[in-house]
Coordinates of C-alpha atoms in Angstrom, one line a residue:
M274 CA 2.4 41.2 4.4
S275 CA -0.8 39.1 4.3
T276 CA 0.5 37.2 1.3
L277 CA 3.7 36.4 3.3
K278 CA 1.7 35.2 6.2
K279 CA -0.4 33.0 4.0
S280 CA 2.7 31.6 2.4
D281 CA 4.2 30.9 5.9
K282 CA 1.0 29.3 7.1
K283 CA 0.9 27.0 4.0
A284 CA 4.5 26.0 4.4
A285 CA 3.8 25.1 8.1
L286 CA 0.8 23.1 7.1
D287 CA 2.7 21.3 4.3
F288 CA 5.5 20.4 6.8
A289 CA 3.0 19.2 9.3
A290 CA 1.2 17.0 6.7
W291 CA 4.5 15.4 5.6
S292 CA 5.7 14.9 9.2
F293 CA 2.4 13.3 10.0
N294 CA 2.7 10.9 7.1
V295 CA 6.3 10.1 7.5
T296 CA 6.0 9.5 11.3
T297 CA 2.9 7.2 11.0
S298 CA 4.3 5.4 7.9
V299 CA 7.6 4.6 9.4
G300 CA 5.9 3.7 12.7
I301 CA 3.6 1.2 11.1
I302 CA 6.4 -0.4 9.1
M303 CA 8.4 -1.0 12.3
V304 CA 5.3 -2.3 14.2
N305 CA 4.3 -4.6 11.3
K306 CA 7.9 -5.9 11.0
A307 CA 7.7 -7.0 14.7
L308 CA 4.1 -8.4 14.2
M309 CA 5.1 -10.5 11.2
A310 CA 8.7 -11.4 11.8
T311 CA 8.7 -11.8 15.6
Y312 CA 5.1 -13.1 16.2
G313 CA 4.4 -14.8 12.9
F314 CA 1.3 -12.9 11.8
S315 CA 2.0 -13.1 8.1
F316 CA -1.5 -12.3 6.8
A317 CA -0.8 -8.9 5.1
T318 CA -4.0 -8.5 3.1
T319 CA -6.3 -9.4 6.0
L320 CA -4.2 -7.0 8.2
T321 CA -4.9 -4.2 5.7
G322 CA -8.6 -5.0 5.9
L323 CA -8.5 -4.6 9.6
H324 CA -6.6 -1.3 9.2
F325 CA -9.6 0.0 7.1
V326 CA -12.0 -1.2 9.8
T327 CA -10.4 1.0 12.4
T328 CA -10.2 3.9 9.8
T329 CA -13.9 3.5 9.2
L330 CA -14.6 3.7 12.9
M331 CA -12.5 6.9 13.0
T332 CA -14.6 8.5 10.2
I333 CA -17.8 7.5 12.0
V334 CA -16.6 9.2 15.2
F335 CA -15.5 12.3 13.4
R336 CA -18.9 12.5 11.7
W337 CA -20.7 12.0 15.0
L338 CA -18.6 14.9 16.5
G339 CA -19.4 17.1 13.6
L340 CA -15.8 17.3 12.4
S341 CA -16.8 15.8 9.0
Q342 CA -19.7 17.0 6.9
P343 CA -22.0 14.9 4.7
S344 CA -20.8 14.6 1.1
H345 CA -21.5 12.7 -2.1
L346 CA -19.3 10.4 -4.2
P347 CA -20.9 8.7 -7.2
L348 CA -21.0 4.9 -6.9
A349 CA -19.1 4.4 -10.2
D350 CA -16.2 6.5 -8.9
L351 CA -16.2 4.7 -5.6
V352 CA -16.1 1.3 -7.3
K353 CA -13.2 2.3 -9.6
F354 CA -11.3 3.7 -6.6
V355 CA -11.8 0.5 -4.5
I356 CA -10.7 -1.7 -7.5
F357 CA -7.5 0.3 -8.0
S358 CA -6.8 0.4 -4.2
N359 CA -7.4 -3.3 -3.6
L360 CA -5.4 -4.3 -6.7
S361 CA -2.6 -2.2 -5.4
I362 CA -2.6 -3.9 -2.0
V363 CA -2.9 -7.4 -3.3
G364 CA -0.6 -6.7 -6.2
M365 CA 2.2 -5.4 -4.0
N366 CA 1.9 -8.4 -1.6
V367 CA 1.9 -10.9 -4.5
S368 CA 4.8 -9.1 -6.2
L369 CA 6.9 -9.3 -3.0
M370 CA 6.1 -13.0 -2.7
W371 CA 6.8 -13.9 -6.4
N372 CA 9.8 -11.6 -7.1
S373 CA 13.3 -11.1 -5.6
V374 CA 13.6 -8.2 -3.2
G375 CA 15.7 -6.3 -5.8
F376 CA 13.1 -6.6 -8.5
Y377 CA 10.3 -5.7 -6.0
Q378 CA 12.2 -2.5 -5.2
I379 CA 12.7 -1.7 -8.9
A380 CA 8.9 -2.1 -9.4
K381 CA 8.2 0.3 -6.5
L382 CA 10.5 2.9 -8.1
C383 CA 8.6 2.5 -11.4
M384 CA 5.6 4.1 -9.6
I385 CA 7.1 7.5 -10.0
P386 CA 7.4 7.5 -13.8
A387 CA 3.9 5.9 -14.0
S388 CA 2.5 8.7 -11.8
C389 CA 4.3 11.3 -14.0
L390 CA 2.8 9.8 -17.1
L391 CA -0.7 9.8 -15.7
E392 CA -0.4 13.5 -14.8
V393 CA 1.0 14.4 -18.2
V394 CA -1.7 12.5 -20.1
F395 CA -4.8 13.3 -18.0
D396 CA -3.9 16.7 -16.4
H397 CA -1.5 18.0 -19.0
V398 CA 1.2 18.7 -16.4
H399 CA 4.5 20.1 -17.6
Y400 CA 7.7 19.3 -15.7
S401 CA 10.8 21.5 -16.0
R402 CA 14.2 20.0 -16.8
D403 CA 15.4 20.5 -13.2
T404 CA 12.3 18.8 -11.8
K405 CA 12.8 15.8 -14.1
L406 CA 16.5 15.6 -13.2
S407 CA 15.8 15.7 -9.5
I408 CA 13.3 12.8 -9.9
M409 CA 16.1 10.8 -11.6
V410 CA 18.5 11.6 -8.8
V411 CA 15.9 10.3 -6.2
L412 CA 15.3 7.1 -8.2
I413 CA 19.1 6.4 -8.6
G414 CA 19.7 7.1 -4.9
V415 CA 16.9 4.8 -3.7
A416 CA 18.0 2.1 -6.2
V417 CA 21.6 2.2 -5.0
C418 CA 20.6 1.7 -1.4
T419 CA 17.8 -0.8 -1.8
V420 CA 18.3 -2.9 -5.0
T421 CA 20.5 -5.9 -4.5
D422 CA 19.7 -9.2 -6.2
V423 CA 17.5 -8.9 -9.3
S424 CA 15.8 -11.9 -10.8
V425 CA 12.7 -11.8 -13.1
N426 CA 10.0 -14.4 -13.8
A427 CA 6.9 -14.2 -15.9
R428 CA 4.3 -14.4 -13.1
G429 CA 6.3 -12.0 -10.9
L430 CA 6.6 -9.5 -13.8
I431 CA 2.8 -9.6 -14.3
A432 CA 2.2 -9.1 -10.6
A433 CA 4.7 -6.2 -10.5
V434 CA 3.0 -4.4 -13.6
I435 CA -0.4 -4.7 -12.0
A436 CA 0.9 -3.4 -8.6
V437 CA 2.7 -0.4 -10.2
W438 CA -0.2 0.8 -12.4
S439 CA -2.9 0.1 -9.8
T440 CA -1.0 2.0 -7.1
A441 CA -0.3 4.9 -9.5
L442 CA -4.0 5.0 -10.5
Q443 CA -5.1 4.8 -6.9
Q444 CA -2.9 7.7 -5.8
Y445 CA -3.8 9.8 -8.9
Y446 CA -7.5 9.1 -8.2
V447 CA -7.2 10.4 -4.6
H448 CA -6.1 13.8 -5.9
F449 CA -8.6 13.6 -8.8
L450 CA -11.7 12.9 -6.6
Q451 CA -10.8 15.5 -4.1
R452 CA -10.5 18.2 -6.8
K453 CA -13.5 17.0 -8.8
Y454 CA -16.0 16.7 -6.0
S455 CA -14.4 19.2 -3.5
L456 CA -14.0 16.4 -0.9
N457 CA -11.7 16.8 2.0
S458 CA -9.6 13.9 3.3
F459 CA -12.1 12.9 6.0
N460 CA -15.0 12.9 3.6
L461 CA -13.1 10.8 1.0
L462 CA -12.0 8.3 3.6
G463 CA -15.6 8.1 4.9
H464 CA -16.7 6.9 1.4
T465 CA -13.8 4.6 0.6
A466 CA -12.7 3.1 3.9
P467 CA -15.9 1.0 4.6
A468 CA -15.9 -0.4 1.1
Q469 CA -12.2 -1.3 1.3
A470 CA -12.6 -2.8 4.8
G471 CA -15.5 -5.1 3.6
S472 CA -13.9 -6.2 0.4
L473 CA -10.4 -6.8 1.8
L474 CA -11.8 -8.8 4.8
L475 CA -13.8 -10.8 2.3
V476 CA -10.9 -11.7 -0.1
G477 CA -8.0 -11.2 2.3
P478 CA -8.0 -14.6 4.1
F479 CA -8.1 -16.4 0.7
V480 CA -5.3 -14.3 -0.8
D481 CA -3.2 -14.8 2.3
Y482 CA -3.8 -18.5 2.3
L483 CA -2.6 -18.7 -1.4
L484 CA 0.5 -16.7 -0.5
T485 CA 1.5 -18.3 2.8
G486 CA -0.3 -21.6 2.9
K487 CA -1.6 -20.6 6.3
R488 CA -5.2 -19.8 7.5
V489 CA -5.7 -16.7 9.5
D490 CA -8.5 -18.3 11.6
H491 CA -5.9 -20.9 12.7
F492 CA -3.5 -18.3 14.0
S493 CA -2.7 -18.6 17.7
F494 CA -2.6 -15.1 19.2
S495 CA -0.4 -14.3 22.2
S496 CA -1.1 -11.2 24.3
L497 CA 1.9 -9.4 22.7
A498 CA 0.8 -10.4 19.2
L499 CA -2.7 -8.9 20.0
F500 CA -1.0 -5.8 21.3
F501 CA 1.1 -5.2 18.1
L502 CA -2.0 -6.0 16.0
A503 CA -4.0 -3.4 17.8
L504 CA -1.2 -0.9 17.7
S505 CA -0.8 -1.5 13.9
C506 CA -4.5 -0.8 13.4
F507 CA -4.4 2.3 15.5
I508 CA -1.4 3.8 13.6
A509 CA -3.0 2.8 10.3
I510 CA -5.7 5.5 10.9
G511 CA -2.9 8.1 10.8
V512 CA -1.3 6.5 7.7
N513 CA -4.6 6.4 5.7
L514 CA -5.6 9.9 6.7
S515 CA -2.2 11.5 6.2
Q516 CA -1.9 9.9 2.7
F517 CA -5.1 11.5 1.6
I518 CA -4.1 14.8 3.2
C519 CA -0.7 14.8 1.5
I520 CA -1.9 13.8 -2.0
G521 CA -4.8 16.3 -1.7
R522 CA -2.4 19.1 -0.8
F523 CA 0.3 18.2 -3.3
S524 CA 0.0 15.5 -6.0
A525 CA 0.6 11.8 -6.5
V526 CA 4.1 12.4 -8.0
S527 CA 5.2 14.7 -5.1
F528 CA 3.9 12.1 -2.6
Q529 CA 5.9 9.4 -4.3
V530 CA 9.1 11.4 -4.7
L531 CA 9.2 12.9 -1.2
G532 CA 7.7 9.7 0.2
H533 CA 11.1 7.9 -0.4
M534 CA 12.3 9.8 2.7
K535 CA 10.3 7.0 4.5
T536 CA 12.5 4.4 2.7
V537 CA 15.6 6.2 4.0
L538 CA 14.3 6.4 7.5
V539 CA 13.1 2.8 7.6
L540 CA 16.6 1.6 6.4
S541 CA 18.3 3.8 9.1
L542 CA 16.0 2.7 11.9
G543 CA 16.3 -0.9 10.8
F544 CA 20.1 -0.7 11.1
L545 CA 19.7 1.0 14.4
F546 CA 17.3 -1.4 16.0
F547 CA 17.7 -4.7 14.1
G548 CA 21.5 -4.7 13.6
K549 CA 23.9 -3.3 11.1
E550 CA 24.0 -6.2 8.7
G551 CA 23.9 -4.9 5.1
L552 CA 25.1 -1.4 6.1
N553 CA 27.9 -0.4 3.8
L554 CA 29.3 2.6 1.9
Q555 CA 27.0 1.9 -1.1
V556 CA 23.9 2.0 1.1
V557 CA 25.0 5.2 2.8
L558 CA 25.9 7.0 -0.5
G559 CA 22.5 5.9 -1.9
M560 CA 20.6 7.3 1.0
V561 CA 22.6 10.6 0.8
L562 CA 21.9 10.9 -2.9
A563 CA 18.2 10.2 -2.4
V564 CA 17.9 12.9 0.2
L565 CA 19.7 15.4 -1.9
G566 CA 17.4 14.5 -4.8
M567 CA 14.4 15.1 -2.6
I568 CA 15.7 18.5 -1.6
W569 CA 16.4 19.4 -5.2
Y570 CA 12.9 18.2 -6.2
G571 CA 11.2 20.3 -3.5
N572 CA 13.1 23.4 -4.7
A573 CA 12.7 22.8 -8.5
S574 CA 9.0 21.9 -8.4
A575 CA 8.3 25.0 -6.3
K576 CA 9.8 27.4 -8.8
P577 CA 7.7 29.1 -11.5
G578 CA 7.4 26.6 -14.3
G579 CA 8.9 23.8 -12.3
K580 CA 5.6 21.9 -12.4
E581 CA 2.6 23.5 -14.1
R582 CA -0.9 22.2 -14.6
R583 CA -2.1 23.4 -18.0
S584 CA -5.7 22.4 -17.7
I585 CA -8.2 23.1 -14.9
L586 CA -10.5 20.3 -13.7
P587 CA -14.1 21.6 -13.1
V588 CA -15.2 21.2 -9.5
R589 CA -18.6 21.2 -7.9
S590 CA -20.2 24.2 -6.3
A591 CA -18.3 26.0 -3.6
S592 CA -21.0 25.0 -1.0
L593 CA -19.5 21.5 -1.0
K594 CA -15.9 22.5 -0.7
G595 CA -13.9 20.7 1.9
S596 CA -11.7 21.9 4.7
S597 CA -9.0 24.4 4.5
E598 CA -6.4 21.7 4.2
E599 CA -7.3 21.1 0.6
K600 CA -8.1 24.8 -0.2
A601 CA -4.6 25.8 0.9
G602 CA -3.0 22.9 -1.0
A603 CA -1.6 24.3 -4.2
E604 CA 0.2 22.0 -6.6
K605 CA 3.9 21.5 -5.9

């Protein structure tokens, strides 16, 4: 009976974590779309730096309230994580600027095979046939509903490759660091958010100027633009925290696969609030196929042998173990 209760509690916490991530991620996309498209704040890298400033403030408040305990993360690991994360952010922005929307979407889809390869090589994870097939169904579904025009150029391809591998490494490293040093999500964010905030605010204005030809210090803020900027930074706290919680509880691959539910929701909300241009049978079928693939993946990966880790990463002493959210988070 106690085992059943633990299983039910874990399922409830898993659902809450995914709901938190999907809600905040979709919310910030819609807010940023208004901020950039309607009010002209096109400085994506600088905006991300501001997101990590507010996230840093959240970690400070949580530590002051005693909700987050002191922890240790070696400087070398912190530097590697920040490099991967910042390359991911800059790489995705540059890839979107230099590539067609279709090729950009294909590059995003490549993150799932890249994450799978990292888990197979470094963690010796084994995927069952059904799990592999379900991932393929998700990829095909998302491709059908998002990929339209596809054109490739040399510099765009290089940017896409950097973006894909840096994002896969960043997400893999979130899970790796939480397991290796028994860090919970709050602790890991407390180490990484200040470093990312400082580095992105330092390089962000220059990257944004190269991409847009505009200077962020010359931007004329209206009261509504400031409101949407503040709202974006506030929601970003939830996005950053929920990403670490989800990857800590599951894995980078599961986060990527099930994370495409956000793609489907963003498309649906975009058609609902911004007009039905582009909505057709192909898009609808693609979204349905993607959702079915996600359901199949959830069932296939949860079965015995669906996804098995065949090596155990040594962790630090139990005295430093994080909160129950990571203790309860078995691989899915």
